[in-house]
Amino acid sequence: MSSKTFYITTPIYYPSDKLHIGHSYTTVAADAMARYKRLQGYDVMFLTGTDEHGQKIQRIAEEKGVTPKEYVDHIVAGIRELWNLLDISNDRFIRTTDKQHEEVVQKIFKKLYDQGDIYKSEYEGWYCTPCESFWTEVQIKEGACPDCGRPLELTKEESYFFKLSKYQDKLIKHIEENPDFIQPASRQNEMLNNFLRPGLEDLCVSRTTFDWGIPVSFDDKHVVYVWVDALSNYITALGYLTDNDVDYRKYWPADVHLVGKEIVRFHTIIWPAMLMALGEPLPKQIYGHGWLLLEGGKMSKSKGNVVDPVILADNYGVDAIRYFLLREVPFGADGVFSNEALINRINSDLANDLGNLVNRTNAMIQKYFKGQLPEKHQEGEYDKQLEEMALQAPKKVEGYMDSLQFSSALTEIWKLVSRTNKYIDETMPWVLAKDEAKKDRLAAVMYHLAESIRIISVLIQPFMPNTAPIIWDQMGIIKEVETPWASTKIWGKLRKDVKVNDAKAIFPRIDVEKELEALEKIHKKQIKMQQCKQPTAQKEEKQSEYITIDDFAKLDLRVAKIMHAEPVKGADKLLRLELQMGGEIRQVVSGIAKHYSPEDLLGKQVIVVANLKPVKLRGVESQGMILAASDEENLLLVGLDGEMPTGTKVS
RNA sequence: UGCGGGGUGGAAAAGCGGUAAUUCGCUGGGCUCAUAACCCAGAGAUCGCAGGUUCGAUUCCUGCCCCCGCUACCA
């Protein structure tokens, strides 16, 4: 019956570290969409996964002394657990280390090579041999490696290139003719103006400098680089170029690739070009959402933010977190996460409005009708208004959902929640209850409340998959008959003599003050735990890394006095200092501008590493380094417990 | 420094050429079914600054200031 298909994807995440609330945001959004489409009768394919290759992961794994695969297995297990916890209903989970994916990527690469869309050439760049890394002109500093500071060589590396430039005009045309292809529209202009129209360069799609990747099947010195490997997950997961490509033929092209705004470029330029080269249809839409910024104002910094989704879900419930993520931020724009915002949202929208509505309705039906409404209802004033509003809500919600406006969709549902709360005040059931003659009218009022709640409960399903069934249970709503999506469009689906069950608060109110304190404590604890972990790791290393007194003697530490200080032009962290050190004046560039103003420094005595090799910073020579203690927030210069003549040796 | 986003009542956030929505908070009132909740009313904004276009600008143009993210510089 469901011939309509809907294919939605999230990006595949890079498992170099634990995921945070920002990743959850994308995935929860995709999940809400997938659930919504399923409810509408679509045959949905919802894909998420992990992008597991690359130098960075290889490096981290080496540092930890495990194989890259062992390392990612561990992280990926955690990611799957998180999606499980957040009730993510993905139909498939792809890992770029899956055998099928690797094989198909090799086939794709070979195919593009055979038809001339990938060609072998040389990649020229500045190469740092010890780091085994290439750097671009912009990245290098003073001809040295930005990582280790050692000299670079202009090196050529054999590399495979994808003919991106060939597809430039076709891409521009496609984007111009399909205004929905890139959403929101502002991103479309960004792509056209910043990348496509100025001209595309061919893309380097293989590497020889590391081997944690999919080997190029016909040239095993090379590994397939991220573009071809990662982007193609959207089709390899469906069995593209395999014996069993039923799903590919069924679901491709994708309806939406949901991505963060930082990777819009890859999805709207490189990916479509690859598909054009493969002769496959392009996805219908790429939607670039904004960031969920973790530390908004200074408020949250001082109050501390717990951003571990697991802790948040444990404390407030999965649905509350899902609600917050999708409600707080207008999809497409950036938003800010703070514990306070989260708790306020839970209190006002979930506890006060929705939770309380269900609770008071349930309580009244129990109190006035012993839990079950009679068949006979007397229609009255205000009923029509509520009915109309309830019947409009689903249409509006659908409109917003179809354009991925989750926040607006929820706002629309909550308008109905508010209207229903207001209906109680208008009809004043407690007055009706005092007059036995008005029993029928009272029954109709209760029914209107229950029916409105039923419609609300069905509408919130995609967002809050756990809450909906709880409401059904409390309100005696029968799942199969009274909760299909289409049932929201008909008033009166709920049977007249509905019988409710005992209920307790779905969303208890949270004490903001207390809770913020509690979160703060957890936050501090986490920081402590991290700090504890690091020193133990370092300790082991340090035992073999003792230095001798001779090593120390190599340092020439001197007392110096700051005679002059000024900002370095074009740098916001650097100060240029002139130091009196014995008979000489030294010029030192120091990254302390965020913590000290030039005036503060005049006349101060500091400790200088006097025999440090001079370097140029931002074009200014620095002949040494001054010592300071610093953590993430603060920085204090190291001084003397009194005054000493400048030039005095420190040991 | 480059790129991008933004500055609208206490907070968040719409509007984008013609009485400045909405939510939270605040004040006052109502009600008592309910989770100190719900309902009603009210106060509170010269829409970052300075010019310009226009009969008229928060909305268009120019310049400037500030904030945020990425980026470079923290020897």
XYZ file of C-alpha atoms (C1' of nucleotides) in Angstrom:
726
model
C 0.000 0.000 0.000
C 2.826 2.368 0.729
C 4.397 3.008 -2.600
C 5.521 6.439 -1.492
C 9.052 6.265 -0.200
C 11.016 8.744 1.847
C 14.765 8.567 2.257
C 16.419 10.782 4.863
C 20.001 10.790 6.069
C 22.147 12.398 8.723
C 25.821 12.985 8.117
C 28.002 10.079 9.108
C 29.819 11.188 12.214
C 33.556 11.050 12.735
C 34.217 8.791 15.715
C 37.388 10.441 16.896
C 35.735 11.331 20.171
C 32.482 11.066 22.097
C 29.499 12.793 20.565
C 27.931 15.817 22.204
C 24.559 17.483 22.213
C 25.196 19.132 18.856
C 25.372 15.790 17.079
C 22.262 14.720 18.897
C 20.520 17.761 17.520
C 20.965 16.727 13.893
C 20.046 13.152 14.546
C 16.977 13.942 16.629
C 15.757 16.253 13.901
C 16.180 13.572 11.278
C 14.439 11.115 13.557
C 11.426 13.371 14.064
C 11.156 13.732 10.330
C 11.445 10.008 9.744
C 8.780 9.266 12.338
C 6.497 11.887 10.890
C 6.767 10.447 7.410
C 6.160 6.925 8.667
C 3.016 8.113 10.412
C 1.889 9.571 7.158
C 2.208 6.212 5.525
C 5.511 6.615 3.761
C 7.907 3.756 3.349
C 10.795 5.427 5.127
C 14.498 4.743 4.978
C 16.356 6.626 7.678
C 20.105 6.274 7.570
C 22.824 7.386 9.937
C 26.300 6.077 10.600
C 29.959 6.773 11.097
C 32.857 7.896 8.925
C 35.732 5.894 10.303
C 38.773 6.339 8.130
C 41.468 8.966 8.008
C 44.734 10.057 9.400
C 43.342 11.591 12.544
C 41.798 8.363 13.741
C 44.901 6.433 12.811
C 46.944 8.810 14.907
C 44.717 8.742 17.953
C 44.618 4.968 17.825
C 48.391 4.815 17.662
C 48.658 7.097 20.660
C 46.370 4.814 22.600
C 48.239 1.768 21.436
C 45.317 0.089 19.712
C 44.464 -0.556 16.088
C 42.296 2.019 14.349
C 39.525 -0.529 14.054
C 39.637 -1.344 17.751
C 39.530 2.316 18.543
C 36.538 3.123 16.353
C 34.677 0.001 17.419
C 34.736 1.323 20.916
C 33.551 4.820 20.027
C 30.942 3.572 17.595
C 29.469 1.326 20.247
C 29.004 4.413 22.377
C 27.352 6.285 19.527
C 24.893 3.484 18.881
C 24.088 3.396 22.540
C 23.410 7.113 22.521
C 21.033 6.835 19.569
C 19.342 4.026 21.364
C 18.918 6.132 24.448
C 17.503 9.036 22.448
C 15.033 6.732 20.697
C 16.487 7.282 17.278
C 14.576 5.094 14.875
C 17.158 4.757 12.137
C 16.505 1.868 9.779
C 20.126 1.348 9.027
C 23.501 2.265 10.494
C 26.372 2.409 8.070
C 30.035 2.290 8.987
C 32.578 3.158 6.344
C 34.524 0.144 7.570
C 31.672 -2.160 6.561
C 32.839 -4.640 3.988
C 30.060 -3.814 1.564
C 30.826 -0.124 1.768
C 34.519 -0.673 1.161
C 33.906 -2.854 -1.841
C 31.463 -0.484 -3.438
C 33.698 2.506 -2.851
C 36.438 0.654 -4.694
C 34.056 -0.042 -7.538
C 32.973 3.576 -7.695
C 36.566 4.742 -7.715
C 37.480 2.283 -10.458
C 34.452 3.196 -12.503
C 35.219 6.899 -12.362
C 38.831 6.172 -13.205
C 37.947 3.982 -16.155
C 35.699 6.602 -17.634
C 38.259 9.327 -17.139
C 36.582 11.296 -14.349
C 39.398 10.376 -12.025
C 42.931 10.773 -13.313
C 46.377 10.386 -11.901
C 48.513 13.439 -11.464
C 50.762 15.091 -8.990
C 49.825 17.027 -5.983
C 52.280 19.726 -5.178
C 52.516 21.189 -1.735
C 54.716 21.917 1.207
C 55.574 18.673 2.886
C 56.841 18.042 6.384
C 58.596 14.719 6.448
C 58.512 14.057 10.205
C 54.803 14.876 10.343
C 54.045 13.230 7.024
C 51.732 16.090 6.216
C 51.075 18.414 3.369
C 50.335 22.040 4.054
C 48.948 24.774 1.875
C 50.556 28.160 1.319
C 48.138 29.707 3.753
C 48.795 27.221 6.515
C 52.557 27.325 6.666
C 54.317 29.836 8.834
C 57.621 31.314 7.913
C 58.365 28.390 5.684
C 58.028 26.034 8.620
C 55.586 23.310 9.506
C 52.712 24.706 11.550
C 52.656 21.516 13.582
C 56.261 20.922 14.537
C 58.027 24.059 13.312
C 60.536 22.175 11.250
C 61.414 23.201 7.711
C 59.189 22.160 4.842
C 60.003 20.926 1.421
C 58.098 21.706 -1.714
C 57.178 18.173 -2.625
C 55.165 16.483 -5.284
C 53.014 13.570 -4.366
C 51.414 11.256 -6.800
C 47.708 11.517 -6.380
C 44.379 10.798 -8.014
C 42.143 13.691 -8.917
C 38.450 13.944 -9.551
C 37.418 16.204 -12.413
C 35.246 18.481 -10.361
C 35.746 21.368 -12.750
C 34.029 19.454 -15.519
C 30.725 19.596 -13.666
C 30.780 23.221 -12.683
C 28.343 24.515 -15.269
C 25.984 21.596 -14.891
C 25.961 22.183 -11.145
C 25.222 25.857 -11.441
C 22.399 25.084 -13.806
C 20.965 22.429 -11.539
C 21.045 24.690 -8.505
C 19.483 27.574 -10.367
C 16.733 25.423 -11.793
C 15.958 23.679 -8.510
C 15.578 26.335 -5.836
C 14.708 23.689 -3.253
C 17.931 21.787 -3.818
C 19.877 23.768 -1.244
C 17.995 24.905 1.833
C 17.810 27.358 3.463
C 18.099 29.648 0.446
C 20.851 31.758 1.985
C 23.192 28.790 1.759
C 22.417 28.443 -1.892
C 23.732 31.922 -2.598
C 26.779 31.187 -0.515
C 27.633 28.188 -2.657
C 27.017 29.913 -5.950
C 28.855 33.104 -5.123
C 31.738 31.752 -3.119
C 32.562 28.520 -4.867
C 30.747 27.694 -8.050
C 30.889 30.954 -9.946
C 34.540 31.761 -9.130
C 35.405 28.343 -10.505
C 36.065 24.873 -9.173
C 39.375 23.102 -8.990
C 39.810 19.406 -9.450
C 39.738 17.514 -6.225
C 42.419 15.344 -4.757
C 40.720 12.048 -3.907
C 43.520 9.782 -2.782
C 46.363 9.795 -0.293
C 49.601 7.939 0.069
C 50.669 9.485 3.369
C 48.572 7.225 5.578
C 46.968 3.861 5.104
C 43.880 3.821 7.346
C 41.451 3.985 4.492
C 40.024 2.027 1.623
C 42.800 0.979 -0.765
C 42.505 2.009 -4.381
C 41.919 -1.387 -5.925
C 44.265 -0.935 -8.850
C 47.003 0.998 -7.087
C 47.578 -0.116 -3.554
C 49.946 2.682 -2.636
C 46.856 4.869 -2.482
C 43.935 5.061 -0.120
C 40.663 6.664 -1.093
C 40.414 10.040 0.537
C 37.426 11.262 2.491
C 35.241 12.648 -0.307
C 34.620 9.508 -2.249
C 34.716 7.348 0.830
C 32.364 9.263 3.105
C 29.871 10.852 0.747
C 29.135 7.665 -1.087
C 27.788 6.107 2.110
C 24.391 7.435 1.137
C 24.225 4.997 -1.743
C 26.464 2.160 -0.631
C 24.157 1.677 2.324
C 21.391 0.921 -0.143
C 23.395 -1.664 -1.998
C 24.407 0.467 -4.967
C 26.591 -1.516 -7.390
C 25.967 -4.760 -5.552
C 24.010 -7.857 -6.526
C 21.238 -6.729 -4.269
C 20.432 -3.160 -5.139
C 16.690 -3.393 -4.526
C 16.835 -0.730 -1.852
C 18.879 1.527 -4.028
C 16.341 1.367 -6.777
C 13.551 1.789 -4.296
C 14.791 4.707 -2.186
C 17.283 6.659 -4.265
C 17.358 9.608 -4.870
C 17.286 10.724 -1.255
C 14.556 13.121 -0.244
C 16.743 15.002 2.227
C 20.345 14.955 3.297
C 20.280 16.702 6.635
C 23.648 18.287 7.357
C 25.261 20.948 9.522
C 26.078 24.184 7.802
C 29.818 23.460 7.875
C 29.503 20.620 5.396
C 26.932 22.079 3.057
C 29.655 22.674 0.507
C 30.660 19.058 0.216
C 27.085 17.937 -0.095
C 26.015 20.509 -2.640
C 29.055 20.539 -4.865
C 31.289 17.501 -4.568
C 28.568 14.965 -3.938
C 26.282 16.024 -6.803
C 29.273 16.167 -9.136
C 30.194 12.617 -8.173
C 26.654 11.487 -8.818
C 26.611 13.227 -12.174
C 29.805 11.407 -13.047
C 28.227 8.135 -12.007
C 25.150 8.955 -14.055
C 22.889 8.712 -11.043
C 20.092 11.095 -10.038
C 20.841 13.824 -7.504
C 19.291 13.996 -4.062
C 16.195 16.154 -3.957
C 17.347 18.386 -1.163
C 20.287 19.214 1.051
C 19.236 20.984 4.187
C 21.967 22.825 6.090
C 20.904 23.526 9.632
C 22.602 25.916 12.024
C 24.726 25.172 15.010
C 23.595 24.481 18.475
C 26.161 26.565 20.275
C 27.195 25.150 23.560
C 28.107 28.097 25.677
C 25.903 31.018 24.904
C 26.364 34.089 26.999
C 28.594 34.603 29.959
C 25.754 33.358 32.104
C 26.222 29.772 31.134
C 29.949 29.939 31.542
C 29.663 30.908 35.163
C 26.852 28.477 35.752
C 28.529 25.680 33.908
C 26.946 23.556 31.265
C 26.394 19.876 31.258
C 26.306 19.040 27.627
C 26.552 15.301 27.856
C 23.273 14.134 26.322
C 23.318 11.007 28.460
C 23.244 12.958 31.699
C 20.563 15.305 30.425
C 18.390 12.442 29.284
C 18.853 10.640 32.583
C 17.859 13.701 34.556
C 14.940 15.029 32.565
C 13.844 12.262 30.272
C 14.551 11.660 26.636
C 11.399 13.331 25.364
C 12.110 16.532 27.233
C 15.527 16.745 25.614
C 14.134 15.954 22.197
C 11.452 18.573 22.678
C 13.952 21.178 23.723
C 16.306 20.549 20.821
C 13.593 20.817 18.223
C 11.645 23.616 19.858
C 14.311 26.014 21.057
C 16.147 26.600 17.808
C 14.414 27.730 14.632
C 15.699 25.124 12.225
C 18.272 26.615 9.938
C 19.418 29.288 12.379
C 21.955 28.967 15.136
C 20.744 28.445 18.652
C 22.196 28.371 22.098
C 22.071 25.564 24.549
C 22.043 26.296 28.241
C 20.821 24.331 31.198
C 18.686 27.224 32.268
C 16.966 27.470 28.900
C 16.364 23.745 28.969
C 14.796 23.766 32.408
C 12.670 26.826 31.693
C 11.357 25.206 28.569
C 10.545 22.005 30.387
C 8.757 23.871 33.141
C 6.686 26.212 31.065
C 5.847 24.139 28.013
C 5.904 20.592 29.265
C 5.013 20.814 32.965
C 2.747 23.867 33.106
C 1.025 23.636 29.761
C 0.904 20.111 28.441
C 1.496 18.000 31.542
C -0.824 20.030 33.665
C -3.540 20.009 31.010
C -3.566 16.246 30.901
C -3.396 16.033 34.650
C -6.255 18.394 35.427
C -8.476 16.921 32.732
C -7.858 13.445 34.000
C -8.514 14.558 37.580
C -11.801 16.208 36.656
C -13.087 13.204 34.767
C -12.294 11.072 37.771
C -13.800 13.510 40.207
C -16.977 14.359 38.318
C -17.614 11.085 36.515
C -15.704 8.493 38.503
C -13.375 8.091 35.556
C -15.827 7.367 32.785
C -17.873 9.818 30.739
C -21.546 9.144 30.001
C -22.770 8.726 26.420
C -24.984 11.773 26.594
C -23.274 15.109 25.887
C -24.770 18.560 25.695
C -22.956 20.804 23.205
C -22.524 24.404 24.214
C -20.753 27.700 23.945
C -17.014 27.707 23.140
C -17.073 24.155 21.783
C -16.938 25.105 18.134
C -13.982 27.418 18.596
C -11.932 24.694 20.185
C -12.945 22.149 17.579
C -11.977 24.431 14.753
C -8.637 25.197 16.227
C -7.957 21.528 16.858
C -8.793 20.651 13.294
C -6.595 23.345 11.833
C -3.567 22.336 13.846
C -2.695 19.157 11.927
C -2.721 20.959 8.598
C -0.431 23.652 9.884
C 1.874 21.121 11.493
C 2.118 19.240 8.228
C 2.951 22.419 6.383
C 5.803 23.186 8.717
C 7.096 19.636 8.875
C 7.229 19.371 5.120
C 9.653 22.269 5.100
C 11.561 20.954 8.127
C 10.369 23.761 10.388
C 10.302 21.698 13.542
C 10.203 24.617 15.884
C 7.219 26.176 14.148
C 5.417 22.860 14.038
C 5.781 22.494 17.789
C 4.708 26.092 18.363
C 1.560 25.315 16.413
C 0.786 22.285 18.542
C 1.325 24.304 21.674
C -1.135 26.929 20.495
C -3.719 24.185 20.689
C -2.496 23.218 24.148
C -2.984 26.811 25.279
C -6.364 27.082 23.648
C -7.467 23.967 25.457
C -6.303 25.299 28.803
C -8.245 28.445 28.092
C -11.336 26.436 27.257
C -11.358 25.138 30.811
C -11.545 28.644 32.169
C -14.245 29.584 29.716
C -16.487 26.651 30.484
C -15.755 26.500 34.226
C -16.428 22.807 34.812
C -16.373 23.202 38.608
C -19.454 25.419 38.338
C -21.243 22.964 36.086
C -20.397 20.192 38.502
C -22.376 21.838 41.257
C -25.600 21.613 39.295
C -26.869 18.101 38.677
C -28.967 19.426 35.765
C -25.835 20.409 33.922
C -24.280 16.982 33.995
C -24.669 16.521 30.231
C -23.026 19.815 29.531
C -20.200 18.921 31.877
C -19.752 15.655 30.021
C -19.433 17.516 26.739
C -16.836 19.840 28.225
C -14.798 16.934 29.528
C -15.091 15.235 26.192
C -13.832 18.296 24.390
C -10.824 18.371 26.628
C -10.094 14.697 26.188
C -10.568 14.835 22.434
C -8.323 17.837 22.143
C -5.684 16.057 24.185
C -6.011 13.054 21.930
C -5.269 15.141 18.870
C -2.340 16.800 20.610
C -0.941 13.462 21.691
C -0.951 12.128 18.157
C 0.658 15.254 16.780
C 3.547 15.149 19.237
C 4.456 11.552 18.424
C 7.273 12.309 15.988
C 8.900 14.567 18.544
C 8.079 12.769 21.752
C 7.639 9.094 21.028
C 7.506 8.109 24.700
C 5.118 10.741 25.964
C 2.389 10.031 23.463
C 1.728 6.476 24.698
C 1.806 7.642 28.308
C -0.943 10.133 27.558
C -2.930 7.474 25.717
C -2.704 5.246 28.710
C -3.702 7.907 31.200
C -6.541 9.192 29.065
C -7.843 5.817 28.005
C -7.132 6.438 24.358
C -7.131 3.263 22.320
C -4.013 3.060 20.284
C -5.026 1.343 17.090
C -8.298 3.173 16.467
C -7.849 6.538 18.019
C -4.245 7.411 17.223
C -3.474 7.132 13.503
C -2.127 10.333 12.002
C -5.233 10.776 9.871
C -7.377 10.642 12.990
C -6.154 14.098 13.956
C -8.176 15.532 11.137
C -11.476 14.260 12.433
C -13.114 15.650 15.538
C -14.896 13.023 17.605
C -12.710 9.991 16.988
C -12.487 9.407 20.707
C -15.404 7.328 21.909
C -18.036 9.258 23.843
C -17.867 7.178 26.990
C -14.104 7.203 27.299
C -12.742 5.789 30.542
C -9.569 7.263 31.987
C -6.980 5.635 34.200
C -5.219 6.860 37.296
C -2.547 9.320 36.366
C 0.431 11.040 37.773
C 2.289 14.065 36.488
C 4.008 13.352 33.179
C 6.445 16.213 33.511
C 7.003 17.231 37.131
C 8.081 20.799 37.616
C 11.768 21.338 38.142
C 13.213 23.640 40.767
C 15.420 25.816 38.595
C 17.818 27.013 41.280
C 18.388 23.626 42.807
C 18.727 21.904 39.493
C 21.247 24.345 38.099
C 23.323 23.795 41.190
C 23.083 20.054 40.809
C 24.141 20.229 37.187
C 26.972 22.482 38.142
C 28.164 19.832 40.578
C 28.011 17.108 37.958
C 29.863 19.333 35.589
C 32.648 19.964 38.067
C 32.859 16.312 38.849
C 33.294 15.510 35.177
C 36.029 18.055 34.825
C 37.744 16.580 37.852
C 37.502 13.107 36.447
C 39.075 14.250 33.232
C 41.838 15.934 35.120
C 42.441 12.808 37.147
C 42.674 10.705 34.052
C 45.210 12.857 32.323
C 47.793 13.079 35.077
C 47.911 9.305 35.493
C 48.635 8.926 31.840
C 51.237 11.602 32.015
C 52.845 10.234 35.124
C 53.824 7.025 33.448
C 55.455 8.888 30.667
C 57.163 11.256 32.993
C 59.045 8.615 34.906
C 61.043 7.837 31.841
C 61.158 11.492 31.013
C 63.009 12.878 33.987
C 65.459 15.518 33.037
C 68.817 15.841 34.677
C 70.200 18.922 36.300
C 72.320 19.294 33.179
C 69.224 19.452 31.038
C 67.911 22.166 33.257
C 71.174 24.029 33.081
C 70.650 24.376 29.364
C 67.934 26.888 30.099
C 69.118 30.423 30.505
C 66.447 32.025 32.644
C 66.871 35.681 33.472
C 65.128 38.439 35.323
C 63.968 41.235 33.057
C 61.927 44.394 33.347
C 59.227 45.409 30.901
C 60.152 48.818 29.539
C 57.677 49.035 26.720
C 54.633 47.118 25.544
C 52.353 47.464 22.555
C 49.922 45.311 20.607
C 51.174 43.517 17.525
C 49.303 44.753 14.487
C 46.801 42.342 13.060
C 46.964 39.990 16.022
C 44.564 40.062 18.910
C 46.499 37.885 21.299
C 50.023 39.176 20.847
C 51.924 41.948 22.590
C 55.341 43.170 21.546
C 57.452 43.741 24.644
C 60.780 45.472 25.099
C 62.658 44.085 28.077
C 65.579 45.481 29.987
C 67.806 42.512 30.744
C 71.141 43.432 32.246
C 72.837 45.668 29.767
C 70.721 44.695 26.783
C 67.220 45.309 25.503
C 65.307 42.309 24.257
C 62.264 42.270 22.057
C 59.837 39.489 22.949
C 56.455 38.717 21.453
C 54.042 37.190 23.915
C 50.521 35.887 23.616
C 49.121 37.618 26.654
C 47.119 40.443 25.116
C 43.857 38.920 26.294
C 45.007 39.067 29.905
C 47.259 42.092 30.205
C 46.998 45.526 28.702
C 50.268 47.264 27.781
C 49.865 49.776 30.614
C 49.580 47.013 33.226
C 52.912 45.642 32.200
C 55.153 48.673 32.345
C 57.824 48.292 34.989
C 56.904 44.713 35.820
C 59.690 42.234 36.449
C 59.332 38.941 34.622
C 61.314 35.784 33.952
C 62.659 35.331 30.437
C 63.933 32.250 28.682
C 66.900 34.096 27.291
C 68.508 31.478 25.098
C 65.430 30.422 23.198
C 65.947 30.389 19.469
C 64.450 33.606 18.035
C 61.470 33.314 15.737
C 59.209 35.686 13.906
C 55.610 35.879 15.067
C 53.254 37.774 12.894
C 56.292 39.261 11.232
C 57.818 40.493 14.483
C 60.953 38.885 15.845
C 60.707 37.401 19.315
C 64.027 36.958 21.101
C 62.941 34.767 23.942
C 59.881 33.960 25.927
C 58.421 35.187 29.168
C 57.010 32.701 31.650
C 53.419 32.628 32.746
C 51.057 30.213 34.414
C 47.803 29.621 32.595
C 44.740 27.457 32.344
C 41.805 27.783 29.986
C 40.548 30.991 31.539
C 43.308 32.735 33.384
C 46.888 33.678 32.822
C 49.348 35.166 35.301
C 52.895 36.184 34.636
C 55.640 34.602 36.688
C 57.518 37.164 38.728
C 59.811 37.460 41.714
C 59.019 37.674 45.375
C 60.557 41.118 45.438
C 62.942 43.004 43.172
C 66.258 41.901 41.690
C 68.557 43.597 39.219
C 67.604 42.746 35.644
C 69.796 40.171 33.985
C 70.046 38.139 37.197
C 70.160 34.424 36.461
C 67.285 32.259 37.680
C 68.049 28.718 38.713
C 43.486 38.866 9.212
C 40.040 36.471 6.020
C 35.075 34.129 5.658
C 30.226 33.661 7.624
C 26.165 35.056 11.088
C 24.151 38.824 14.086
C 22.926 43.621 17.110
C 14.644 44.809 18.063
C 11.165 45.999 25.606
C 14.860 42.523 31.666
C 15.882 37.541 28.517
C 14.838 34.939 23.945
C 12.939 36.014 19.165
C 9.417 37.550 14.579
C 8.699 41.396 11.115
C 12.114 43.577 6.505
C 8.770 50.379 3.203
C 3.188 52.759 6.186
C -0.454 51.628 14.093
C 6.737 46.986 16.511
C 4.118 39.819 16.674
C 5.098 35.985 20.159
C 7.340 33.270 24.402
C 9.673 33.603 29.233
C 10.114 37.040 33.242
C 7.648 41.260 35.916
C 3.040 43.935 38.080
C -2.208 43.755 39.058
C -6.667 40.919 38.819
C -9.686 36.252 38.244
C -10.408 31.086 39.293
C -9.781 26.629 42.350
C -10.218 21.102 38.313
C -4.636 20.974 38.284
C 2.212 20.279 38.880
C 2.642 27.881 43.520
C -0.468 25.682 37.964
C -4.304 27.798 34.598
C -7.135 32.330 32.571
C -7.494 37.863 31.952
C -5.324 42.737 31.993
C -1.067 45.939 32.256
C 3.779 48.064 32.358
C 8.170 47.876 29.548
C 11.526 49.058 22.735
C 13.509 56.601 20.173
C 14.190 48.434 16.474
C 23.562 49.179 17.552
C 25.511 54.448 15.844
C 25.856 58.299 11.953
C 24.490 59.818 7.334
C 21.523 59.117 2.709
C 17.097 57.522 -0.614
C 11.686 58.291 0.242
C 5.645 61.735 1.487
C 7.194 57.975 5.090
C 12.566 53.238 7.193
C 13.223 48.686 12.228
C 12.666 47.482 7.069
C 16.475 49.964 1.057
C 21.754 52.333 0.347
C 26.664 54.077 2.473
C 30.108 54.434 6.430
C 31.279 53.163 11.415
C 31.026 50.544 16.225
C 30.138 46.080 18.862
C 29.086 40.686 19.541
C 29.390 35.340 18.053
C 31.411 31.116 15.176
C 35.348 29.337 11.980
C 40.571 31.033 10.631
C 45.632 33.011 11.586
C 48.917 34.801 15.595
C 49.548 32.779 21.532
C 58.176 30.544 21.544
